[in-house]
Each structure stands twice: as C-alpha cells, then as structure tokens.
Coordinates of C-alpha atoms and ligand atoms in Angstrom, one line a residue:
X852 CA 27.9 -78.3 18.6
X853 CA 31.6 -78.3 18.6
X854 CA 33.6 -79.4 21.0
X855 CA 34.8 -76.7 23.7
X856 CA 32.2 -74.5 22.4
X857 CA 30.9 -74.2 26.1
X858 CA 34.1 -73.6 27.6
X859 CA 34.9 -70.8 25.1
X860 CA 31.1 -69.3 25.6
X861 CA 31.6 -69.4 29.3
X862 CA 34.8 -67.1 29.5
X863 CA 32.8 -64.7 27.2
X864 CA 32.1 -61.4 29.6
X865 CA 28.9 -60.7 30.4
X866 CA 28.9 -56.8 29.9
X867 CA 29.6 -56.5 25.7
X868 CA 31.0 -52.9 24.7
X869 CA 30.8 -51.0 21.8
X870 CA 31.7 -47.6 19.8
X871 CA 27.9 -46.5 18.7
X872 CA 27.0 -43.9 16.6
X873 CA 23.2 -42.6 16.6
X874 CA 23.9 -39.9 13.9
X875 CA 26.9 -39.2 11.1
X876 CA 29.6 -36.5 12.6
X877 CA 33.0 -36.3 14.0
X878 CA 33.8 -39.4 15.3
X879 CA 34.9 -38.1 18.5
X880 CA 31.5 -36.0 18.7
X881 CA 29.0 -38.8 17.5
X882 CA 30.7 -41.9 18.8
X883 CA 29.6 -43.3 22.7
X884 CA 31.1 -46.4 24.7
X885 CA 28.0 -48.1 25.5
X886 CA 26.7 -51.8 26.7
X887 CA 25.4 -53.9 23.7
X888 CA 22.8 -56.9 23.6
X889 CA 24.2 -59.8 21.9
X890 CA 22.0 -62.5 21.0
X891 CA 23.7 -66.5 20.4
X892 CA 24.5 -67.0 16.9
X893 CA 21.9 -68.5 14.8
X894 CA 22.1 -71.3 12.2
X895 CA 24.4 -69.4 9.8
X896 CA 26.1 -67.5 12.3
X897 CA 29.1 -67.0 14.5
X898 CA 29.9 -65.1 17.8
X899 CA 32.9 -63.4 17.9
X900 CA 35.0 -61.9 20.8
X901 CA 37.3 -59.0 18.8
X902 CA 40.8 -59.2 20.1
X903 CA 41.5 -55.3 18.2
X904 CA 40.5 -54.0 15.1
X905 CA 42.6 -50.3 13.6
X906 CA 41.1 -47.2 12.6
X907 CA 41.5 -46.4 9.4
X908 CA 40.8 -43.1 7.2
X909 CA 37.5 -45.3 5.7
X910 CA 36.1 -45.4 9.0
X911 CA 36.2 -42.0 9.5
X912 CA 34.7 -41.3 6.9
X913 CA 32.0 -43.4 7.4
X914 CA 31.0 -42.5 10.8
X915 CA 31.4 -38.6 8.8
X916 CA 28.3 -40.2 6.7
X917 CA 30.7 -39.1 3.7
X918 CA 31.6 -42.9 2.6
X919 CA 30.7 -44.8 -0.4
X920 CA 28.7 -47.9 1.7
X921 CA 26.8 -46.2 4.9
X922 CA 25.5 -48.7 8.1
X923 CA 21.9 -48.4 9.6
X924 CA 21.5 -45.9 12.3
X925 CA 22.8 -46.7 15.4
X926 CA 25.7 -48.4 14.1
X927 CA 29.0 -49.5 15.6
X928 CA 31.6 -48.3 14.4
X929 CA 35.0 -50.0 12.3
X930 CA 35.2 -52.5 9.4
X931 CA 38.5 -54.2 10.5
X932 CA 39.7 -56.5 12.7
X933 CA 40.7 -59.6 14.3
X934 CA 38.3 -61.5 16.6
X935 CA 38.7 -65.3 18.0
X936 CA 35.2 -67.5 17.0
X937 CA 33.3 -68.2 20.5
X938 CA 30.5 -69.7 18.7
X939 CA 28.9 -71.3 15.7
X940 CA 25.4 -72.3 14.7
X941 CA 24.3 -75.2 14.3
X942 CA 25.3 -75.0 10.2
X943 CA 28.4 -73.1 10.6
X944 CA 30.5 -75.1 8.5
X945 CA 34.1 -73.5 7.7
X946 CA 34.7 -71.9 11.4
X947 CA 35.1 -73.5 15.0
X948 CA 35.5 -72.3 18.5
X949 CA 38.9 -71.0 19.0
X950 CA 39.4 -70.0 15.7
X951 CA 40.8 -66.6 14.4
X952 CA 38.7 -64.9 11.9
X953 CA 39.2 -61.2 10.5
X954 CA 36.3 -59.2 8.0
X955 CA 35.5 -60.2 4.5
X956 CA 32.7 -57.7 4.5
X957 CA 32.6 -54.5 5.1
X958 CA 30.2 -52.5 7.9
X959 CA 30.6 -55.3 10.1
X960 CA 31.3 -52.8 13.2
X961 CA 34.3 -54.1 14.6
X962 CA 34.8 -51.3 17.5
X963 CA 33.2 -53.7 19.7
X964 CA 34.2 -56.4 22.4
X965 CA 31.9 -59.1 21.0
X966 CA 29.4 -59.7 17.9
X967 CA 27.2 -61.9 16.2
X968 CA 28.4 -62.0 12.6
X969 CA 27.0 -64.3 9.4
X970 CA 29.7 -67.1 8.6
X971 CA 29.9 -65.3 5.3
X972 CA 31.3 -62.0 6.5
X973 CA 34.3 -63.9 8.3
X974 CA 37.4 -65.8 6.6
X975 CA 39.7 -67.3 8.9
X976 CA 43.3 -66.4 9.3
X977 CA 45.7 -68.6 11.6
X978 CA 45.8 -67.6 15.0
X979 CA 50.0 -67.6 15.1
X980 CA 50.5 -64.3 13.7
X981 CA 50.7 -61.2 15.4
X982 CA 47.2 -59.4 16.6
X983 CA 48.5 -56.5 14.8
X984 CA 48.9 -57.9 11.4
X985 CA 45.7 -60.0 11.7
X986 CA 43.8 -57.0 12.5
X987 CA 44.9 -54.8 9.9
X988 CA 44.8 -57.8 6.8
X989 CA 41.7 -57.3 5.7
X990 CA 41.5 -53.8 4.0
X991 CA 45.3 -52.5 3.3
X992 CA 47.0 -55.8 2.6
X993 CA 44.3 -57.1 0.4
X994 CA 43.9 -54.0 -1.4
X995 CA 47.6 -54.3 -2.3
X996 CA 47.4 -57.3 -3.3
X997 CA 44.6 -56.7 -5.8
X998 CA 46.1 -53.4 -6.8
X999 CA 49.7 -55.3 -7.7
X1000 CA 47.5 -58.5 -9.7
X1001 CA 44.7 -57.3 -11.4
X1002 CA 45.4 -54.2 -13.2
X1003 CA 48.8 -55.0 -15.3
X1004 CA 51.0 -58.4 -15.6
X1005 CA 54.4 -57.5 -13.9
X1006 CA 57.1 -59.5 -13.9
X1007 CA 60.7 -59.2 -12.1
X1008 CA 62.3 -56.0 -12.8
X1009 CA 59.2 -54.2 -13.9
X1010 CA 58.5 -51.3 -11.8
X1011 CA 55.3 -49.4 -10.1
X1012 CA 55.3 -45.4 -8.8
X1013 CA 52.8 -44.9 -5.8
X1014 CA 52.3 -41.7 -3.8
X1015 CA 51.2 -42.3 0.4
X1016 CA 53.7 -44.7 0.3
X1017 CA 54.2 -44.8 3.8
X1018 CA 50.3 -45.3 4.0
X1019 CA 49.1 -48.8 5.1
X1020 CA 48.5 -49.9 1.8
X1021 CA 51.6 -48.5 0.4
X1022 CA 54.0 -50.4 3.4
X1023 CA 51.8 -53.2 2.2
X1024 CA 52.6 -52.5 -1.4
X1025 CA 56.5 -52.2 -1.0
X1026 CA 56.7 -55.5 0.7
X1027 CA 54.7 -57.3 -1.7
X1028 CA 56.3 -56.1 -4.8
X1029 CA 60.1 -56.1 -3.1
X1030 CA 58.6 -60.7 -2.6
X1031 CA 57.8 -60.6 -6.3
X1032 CA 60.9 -59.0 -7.1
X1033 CA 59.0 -55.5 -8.8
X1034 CA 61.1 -52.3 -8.5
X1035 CA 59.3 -49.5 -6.4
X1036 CA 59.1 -45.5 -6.6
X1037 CA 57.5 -43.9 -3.2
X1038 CA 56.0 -40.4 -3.0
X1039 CA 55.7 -38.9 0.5
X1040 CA 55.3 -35.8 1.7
X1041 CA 58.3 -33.8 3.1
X1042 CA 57.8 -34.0 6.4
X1043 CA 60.5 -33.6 10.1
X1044 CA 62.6 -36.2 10.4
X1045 CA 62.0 -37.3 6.6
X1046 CA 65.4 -39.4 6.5
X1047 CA 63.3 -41.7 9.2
X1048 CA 60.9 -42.7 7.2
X1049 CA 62.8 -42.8 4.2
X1050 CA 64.9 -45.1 6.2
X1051 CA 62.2 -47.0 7.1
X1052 CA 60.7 -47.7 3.6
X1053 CA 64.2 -48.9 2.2
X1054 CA 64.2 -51.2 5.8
X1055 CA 60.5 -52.8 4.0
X1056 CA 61.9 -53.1 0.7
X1057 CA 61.2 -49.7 -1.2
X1058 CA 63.3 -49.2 -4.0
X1059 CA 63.2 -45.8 -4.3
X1060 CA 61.7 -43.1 -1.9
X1061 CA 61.3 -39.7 -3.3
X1062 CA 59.4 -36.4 -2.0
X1063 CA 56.2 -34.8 -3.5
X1064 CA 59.0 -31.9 -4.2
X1065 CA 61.2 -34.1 -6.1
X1066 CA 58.9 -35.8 -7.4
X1067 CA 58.0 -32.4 -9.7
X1068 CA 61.7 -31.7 -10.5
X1069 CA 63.7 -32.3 -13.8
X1070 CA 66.4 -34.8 -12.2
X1071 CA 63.6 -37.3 -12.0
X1072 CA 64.8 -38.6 -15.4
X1073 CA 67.4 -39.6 -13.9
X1074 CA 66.0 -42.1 -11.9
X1075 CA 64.9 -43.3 -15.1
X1076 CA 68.2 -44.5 -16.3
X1077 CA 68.4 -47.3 -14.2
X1078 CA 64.5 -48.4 -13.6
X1079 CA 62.5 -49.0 -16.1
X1080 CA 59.2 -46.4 -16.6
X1081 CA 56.3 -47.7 -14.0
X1082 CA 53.5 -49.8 -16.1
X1083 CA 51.5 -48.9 -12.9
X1084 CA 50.8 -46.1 -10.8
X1085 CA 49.1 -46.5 -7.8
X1086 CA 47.2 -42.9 -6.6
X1087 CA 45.8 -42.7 -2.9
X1088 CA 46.3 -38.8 -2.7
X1089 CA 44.5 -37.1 -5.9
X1090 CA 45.1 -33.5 -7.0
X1091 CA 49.1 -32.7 -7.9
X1092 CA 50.8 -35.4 -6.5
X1093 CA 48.3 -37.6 -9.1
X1094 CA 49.1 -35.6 -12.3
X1095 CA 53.0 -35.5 -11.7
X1096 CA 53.1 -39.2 -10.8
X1097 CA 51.3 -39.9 -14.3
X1098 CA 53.7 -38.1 -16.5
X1099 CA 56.2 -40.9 -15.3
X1100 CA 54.0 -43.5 -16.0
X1101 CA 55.3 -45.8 -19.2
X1102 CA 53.4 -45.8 -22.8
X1103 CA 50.5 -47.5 -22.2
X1104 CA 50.6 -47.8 -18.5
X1105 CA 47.7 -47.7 -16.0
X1106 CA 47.2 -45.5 -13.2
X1107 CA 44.5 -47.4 -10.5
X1108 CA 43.1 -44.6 -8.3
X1109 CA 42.0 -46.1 -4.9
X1110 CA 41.8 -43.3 -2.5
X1111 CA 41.7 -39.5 -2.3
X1112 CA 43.5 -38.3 1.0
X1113 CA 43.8 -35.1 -0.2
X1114 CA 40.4 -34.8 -1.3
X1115 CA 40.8 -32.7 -4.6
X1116 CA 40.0 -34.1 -8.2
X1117 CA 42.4 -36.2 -10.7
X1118 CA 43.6 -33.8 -13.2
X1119 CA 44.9 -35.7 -16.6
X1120 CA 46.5 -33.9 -19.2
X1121 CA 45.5 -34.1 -22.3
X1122 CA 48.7 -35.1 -23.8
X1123 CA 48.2 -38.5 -21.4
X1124 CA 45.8 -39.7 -23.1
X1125 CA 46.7 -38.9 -26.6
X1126 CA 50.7 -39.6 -27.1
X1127 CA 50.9 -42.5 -23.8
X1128 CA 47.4 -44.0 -24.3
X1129 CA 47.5 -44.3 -20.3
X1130 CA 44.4 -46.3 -18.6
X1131 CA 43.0 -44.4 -15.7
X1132 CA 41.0 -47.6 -13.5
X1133 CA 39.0 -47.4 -10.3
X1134 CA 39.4 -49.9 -7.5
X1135 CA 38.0 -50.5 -4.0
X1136 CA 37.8 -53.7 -2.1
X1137 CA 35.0 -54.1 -0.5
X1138 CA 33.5 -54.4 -4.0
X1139 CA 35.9 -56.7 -5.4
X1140 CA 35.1 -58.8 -2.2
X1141 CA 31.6 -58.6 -2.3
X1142 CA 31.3 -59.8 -5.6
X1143 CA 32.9 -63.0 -4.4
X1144 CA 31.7 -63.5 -1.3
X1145 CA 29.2 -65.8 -1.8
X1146 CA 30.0 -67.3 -5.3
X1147 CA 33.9 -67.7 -5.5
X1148 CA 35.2 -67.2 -2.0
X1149 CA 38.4 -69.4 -3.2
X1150 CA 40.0 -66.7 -4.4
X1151 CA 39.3 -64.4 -1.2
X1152 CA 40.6 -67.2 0.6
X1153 CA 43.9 -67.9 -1.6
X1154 CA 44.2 -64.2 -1.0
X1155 CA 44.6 -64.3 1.9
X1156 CA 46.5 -68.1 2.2
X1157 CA 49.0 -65.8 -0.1
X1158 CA 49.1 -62.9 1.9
X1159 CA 49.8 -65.4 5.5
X1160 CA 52.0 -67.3 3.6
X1161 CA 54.2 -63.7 3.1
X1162 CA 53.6 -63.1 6.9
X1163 CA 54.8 -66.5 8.1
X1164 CA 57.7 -65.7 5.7
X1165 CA 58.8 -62.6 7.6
X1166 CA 58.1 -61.1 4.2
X1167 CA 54.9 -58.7 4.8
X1168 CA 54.8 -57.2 8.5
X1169 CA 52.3 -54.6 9.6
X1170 CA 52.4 -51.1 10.0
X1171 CA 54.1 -49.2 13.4
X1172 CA 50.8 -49.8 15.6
X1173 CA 49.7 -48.2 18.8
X1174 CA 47.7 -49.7 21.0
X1175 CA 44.6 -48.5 22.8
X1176 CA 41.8 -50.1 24.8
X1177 CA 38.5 -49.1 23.7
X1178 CA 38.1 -46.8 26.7
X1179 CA 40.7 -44.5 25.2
X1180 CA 39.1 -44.5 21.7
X1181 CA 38.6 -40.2 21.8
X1182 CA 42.7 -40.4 22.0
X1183 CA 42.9 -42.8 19.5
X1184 CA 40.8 -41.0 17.0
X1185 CA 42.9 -37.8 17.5
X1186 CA 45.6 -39.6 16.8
X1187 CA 44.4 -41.7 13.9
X1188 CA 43.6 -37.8 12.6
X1189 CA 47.0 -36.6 13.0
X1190 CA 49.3 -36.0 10.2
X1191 CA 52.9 -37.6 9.6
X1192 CA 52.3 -39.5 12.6
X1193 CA 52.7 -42.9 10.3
X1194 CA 51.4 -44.9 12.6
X1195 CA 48.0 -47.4 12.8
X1196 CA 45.8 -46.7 15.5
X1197 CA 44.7 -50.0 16.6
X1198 CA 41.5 -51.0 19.5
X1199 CA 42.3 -53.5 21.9
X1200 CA 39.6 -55.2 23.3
X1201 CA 40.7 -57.8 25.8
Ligands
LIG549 N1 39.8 -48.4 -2.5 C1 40.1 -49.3 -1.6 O1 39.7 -50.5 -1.7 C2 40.9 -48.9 -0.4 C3 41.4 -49.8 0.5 C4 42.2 -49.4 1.5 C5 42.4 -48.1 1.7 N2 41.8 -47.2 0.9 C6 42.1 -45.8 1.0 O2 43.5 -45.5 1.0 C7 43.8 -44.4 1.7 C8 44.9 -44.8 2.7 O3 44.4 -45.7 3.7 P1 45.3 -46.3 4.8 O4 44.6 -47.1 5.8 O5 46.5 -47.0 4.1 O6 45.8 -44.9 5.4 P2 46.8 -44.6 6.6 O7 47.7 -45.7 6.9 O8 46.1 -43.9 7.7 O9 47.7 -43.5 5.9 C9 47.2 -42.3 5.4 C10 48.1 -41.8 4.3 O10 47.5 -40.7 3.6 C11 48.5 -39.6 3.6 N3 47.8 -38.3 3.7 C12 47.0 -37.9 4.6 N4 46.5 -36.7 4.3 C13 47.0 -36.4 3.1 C14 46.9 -35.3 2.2 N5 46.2 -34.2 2.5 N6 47.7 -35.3 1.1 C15 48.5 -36.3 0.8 N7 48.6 -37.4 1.6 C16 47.9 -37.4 2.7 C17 49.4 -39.9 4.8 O11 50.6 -39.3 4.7 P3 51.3 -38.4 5.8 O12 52.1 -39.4 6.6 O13 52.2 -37.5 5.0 O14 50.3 -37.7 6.6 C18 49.5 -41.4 4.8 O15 50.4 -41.8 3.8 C19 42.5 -43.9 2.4 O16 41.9 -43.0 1.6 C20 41.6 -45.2 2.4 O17 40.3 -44.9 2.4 C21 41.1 -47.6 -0.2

C-alpha cells in the first residue's frame, strides 16, 4: 500500500454520482443522476475521484447509440476527463495516491464523481495544470497531435487547411502547428460577431482565418501567393466545406478525415484523384490508442509528455470552458448542442 493511501480513501464521499443511461436516446431524455456502487480497486486497478470531464460531440453520439465503439447497457456516460488517483491495487505500478490521471481508453464513463478503472485505461498527467486543460487532453489535443505527425512530414513554413477550426481539435491544431512553426488556413462558418472569433484564432496562432463563403471564392488564389499550397487538409465537417477545401490541397497532398459534424458524405472529384494524386486517410484516436495501450504505451506517454511540455510552455491552452456541476448536466447538454457557441462544456465534480 502506498503511503497516504488511507488518508486520500478516507476524504472520498460516501454517496458516488453518476450520469446513467439504461437505453440509447437524447442525452437529456436517456441520461439520470443516480447513486453508484463502487467497489475498492483490485490488483490491477485504481480508484479515481473525477475532478471534471467535458462533453464532447463523441459523447453524444454515443449515448444516441449512433457511435463507432458502444458501452454495455446501463452505462455512464463521457470518455474524457481528469480525476485525482485515491487508490491502487496491490500491483498498480505506474500510479499513486494523489496523482492526476486523465483517459487513455475510451468508454471509461467519466460523468461520474468516482470510479474504479484498470491501470491500463489511465496515463498520468501532472497535477499543475489547469483542470480544464487536463480534462479535455485526452481526445482533442491528442488527436491533433497525431493528425499534425502521422499523415505527412511538415517542416517550418509548410502549411495545413482545416475546416471547424474553432473546434477543440482545431484550437488544438493552430497552437500546435503555430510551436512547430507550420502556416495555418481555418474554415469557419460565418456566424454574429465573426471578427470575435476570428480575432480569437489569430490570438492562438492561426495564420489565416477564412469563411466557408470565402473559402468557395476565386480570390482564394490569392492567399496562395504568399503560403505555400497545404500538403494537409484536416476535414471535421464532410459535405461542401470537404470538397472546396480539397481543391486547395497541394499535388500529392493528403486530406485525413476525422469527423463529420455535418453529417453528409465526402464528395471527391474526379479530377482529385487523377491530375493531384491526393490521399484521402481515415483517422480516430481511440484506435490509434488502443493499438498501443498495452504493447507500446511509450509513445502514448511521450504524447502526452509533448503535449504538457506545450502546456507548461504557455504554448497549447484549452478551449473557452464553462463550468457545470453534475447536477446541472440537462443545461450543460443543451449547451454543448448549441451552435456557434464555441465553447467546451465541462462537468465538475467536486
Ligand atoms: N476521429 C477522432 O479521433 C476524433 C477525435 C476528436 C474529435 N473528433 C470529432 O471531431 C469533431 C469535433 O470535435 P470537438 O470536440 O473538437 O468539437 P467541438 O469543440 O464541440 O466543436 C464542434 C465543431 O463542429 C462545428 N460544427 C457543428 N455543426 C456543424 C455543421 N453542421 N457543419 C459544420 N460545422 C459544424 C462547430 O462549428 P460552429 O462553431 O460553427 O458551430 C465547431 O467548430 C466531432 O465530430 C468529434 O467526434 C474525432
């Protein structure tokens, strides 16, 4: 046993909460506050008390039973968070009490005030930066990361087009690429106060923020005479916005398609194919994780060393948050649903 393991187990509450769904719907339908049983960790396990943990469009989605990776019925909802480690089994080896640990895997049900999760499912983080970024690191951030690594080399100067850049991935991808010094173009949708958020963007790092209108109109080449053609496009959106953002894409270049917020198919013109040769690629995260999770959790962890290391640096901050204790979740969830609201949603447990 670790030392201060009681203490820490002591000051855990006695009644555990949690967002439980019995049956796939609308969140706000489907999803109860109710008490949960949690038993102490076993051997290769770890109790958790969840400090807050966002809501994000895959969590939706899951509790709509329209995700890729569905729970067990009852489930609790949320894959992200950040939780401090209360207690380890007896052959716990890379966490203690005390420490801060957010996801690796997804399904974990994070809507909750405490949890018994395997050692496995957790990587540590360290506990001196904000709640907020540490409970939103584990899906947006890391999926930038991947997006900006594994798909084309870039080097200084080279440049990517994304559209929902103001999404949480695409804040995370602006402030990663403005660290590595990689030019980038940001679609968004027109919107009121639209000079706000463009503002904002520039504030992270963004290069270049342009509209889904402009985005379809012939000055666009002008942009073009002072950044270089994108080698990467980044689509979270589908439909339109997809097929304009690939005719900028460079000779050769790859578009990586990792979400489809407006839920209509990629369209790619022929001509794509034929005369620019363009890769279309696939990529999701929990996949990417899950293949390493058990066999080469060294890069998951340098990962997210990289990813702190940016935090500490003042160089990767999260996205405009609003906080909400779990009591409040049907308000949270209606405004995690609205649009242009550019803000995360985020549970607070304690
Ligand atoms: N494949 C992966 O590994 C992976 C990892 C992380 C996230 N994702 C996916 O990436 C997407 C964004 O996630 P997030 O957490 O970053 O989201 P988020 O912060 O909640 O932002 C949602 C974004 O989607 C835009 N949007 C919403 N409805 C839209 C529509 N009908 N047409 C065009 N844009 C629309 C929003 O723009 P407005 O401000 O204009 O409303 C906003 O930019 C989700 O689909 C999520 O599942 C995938």
């Amino acid at each position: 046993m670790w030392p201060g393991m009681r203490m820490i187990r002591r000051q855990l509450s006695s009644a555990v909460r949690g967002l439980v769904y019995e049956k796939h719907g609308e969140p706000a339908q489907v999803l109860r506050l109710q008490k949960l049983e949690v038993a102490s960790p076993a051997d290769y396990q770890v109790a958790v008390k969840m400090l807050a943990a966002p809501i994000n469009p895959s969590d939706i989605n899951m509790i709509q039973g329209t995700y890729a990776l569905l729970p067990q019925l009852p489930a609790v909802g949320g894959n992200e968070g950040v939780g401090v480690v209360a207690e380890v089994g007896h052959h716990v080896s890379s966490l203690r009490p005390g420490d801060w640990v957010i996801p690796v895997d997804a399904g974990l049900g994070t809507w909750r005030s405490e949890g018994v999760f395997s050692e496995a499912a957790l990587v540590r983080v360290p506990s001196d930066i904000s709640i907020e970024i540490a409970a939103t690191l584990s899906v947006n951030p890391c999926t930038a990361y991947r997006l900006l690594s594994d798909f084309e080399t870039l080097r200084p100067g080279d440049s990517v087009i994304q559209n929902a850049s103001n999404s949480g991935v695409g804040q995370a991808v602006i402030q990663i690429a403005a660290s590595l010094g990689i030019t980038t173009i940001n679609i968004v949708r027109d919107r009121p106060e639209l000079q706000n958020l463009v503002q904002r963007l520039h504030d992270l790092g963004a290069d270049h923020v342009i509209t889904e209108e402009q985005l379809r109109k012939p000055e666009m080449k002008d942009l073009f005479r002072t950044c270089p053609r994108p080698r990467l496009a980044l689509n979270c959106v589908g439909g339109k916005s997809t097929t304009e953002m690939l005719r900028h894409l460079d000779y050769g270049g790859t578009m990586v398609t990792y979400g489809g917020m407006a839920k209509q198919p990629v369209t790619v013109p022929v001509s794509a194919l034929i005369f620019k040769n363009i890769r279309l690629r696939g990529f999701w995260i929990t996949q990417w994780k899950r293949d390493r999770q058990h066999i080469d959790r060294e890069e998951i962890t340098k990962m997210v060393r990289d990813l702190c290391d940016l935090i500490r640096r003042g160089r990767l901050v999260p996205p405009p948050c609003f906080h909400w204790p779990l009591e409040e979740f049907l308000q949270a969830l209606r405004a995690a649903q609205t649009p242009f609201l550019s803000r995360k949603q985020i549970l607070t447990m304690q």
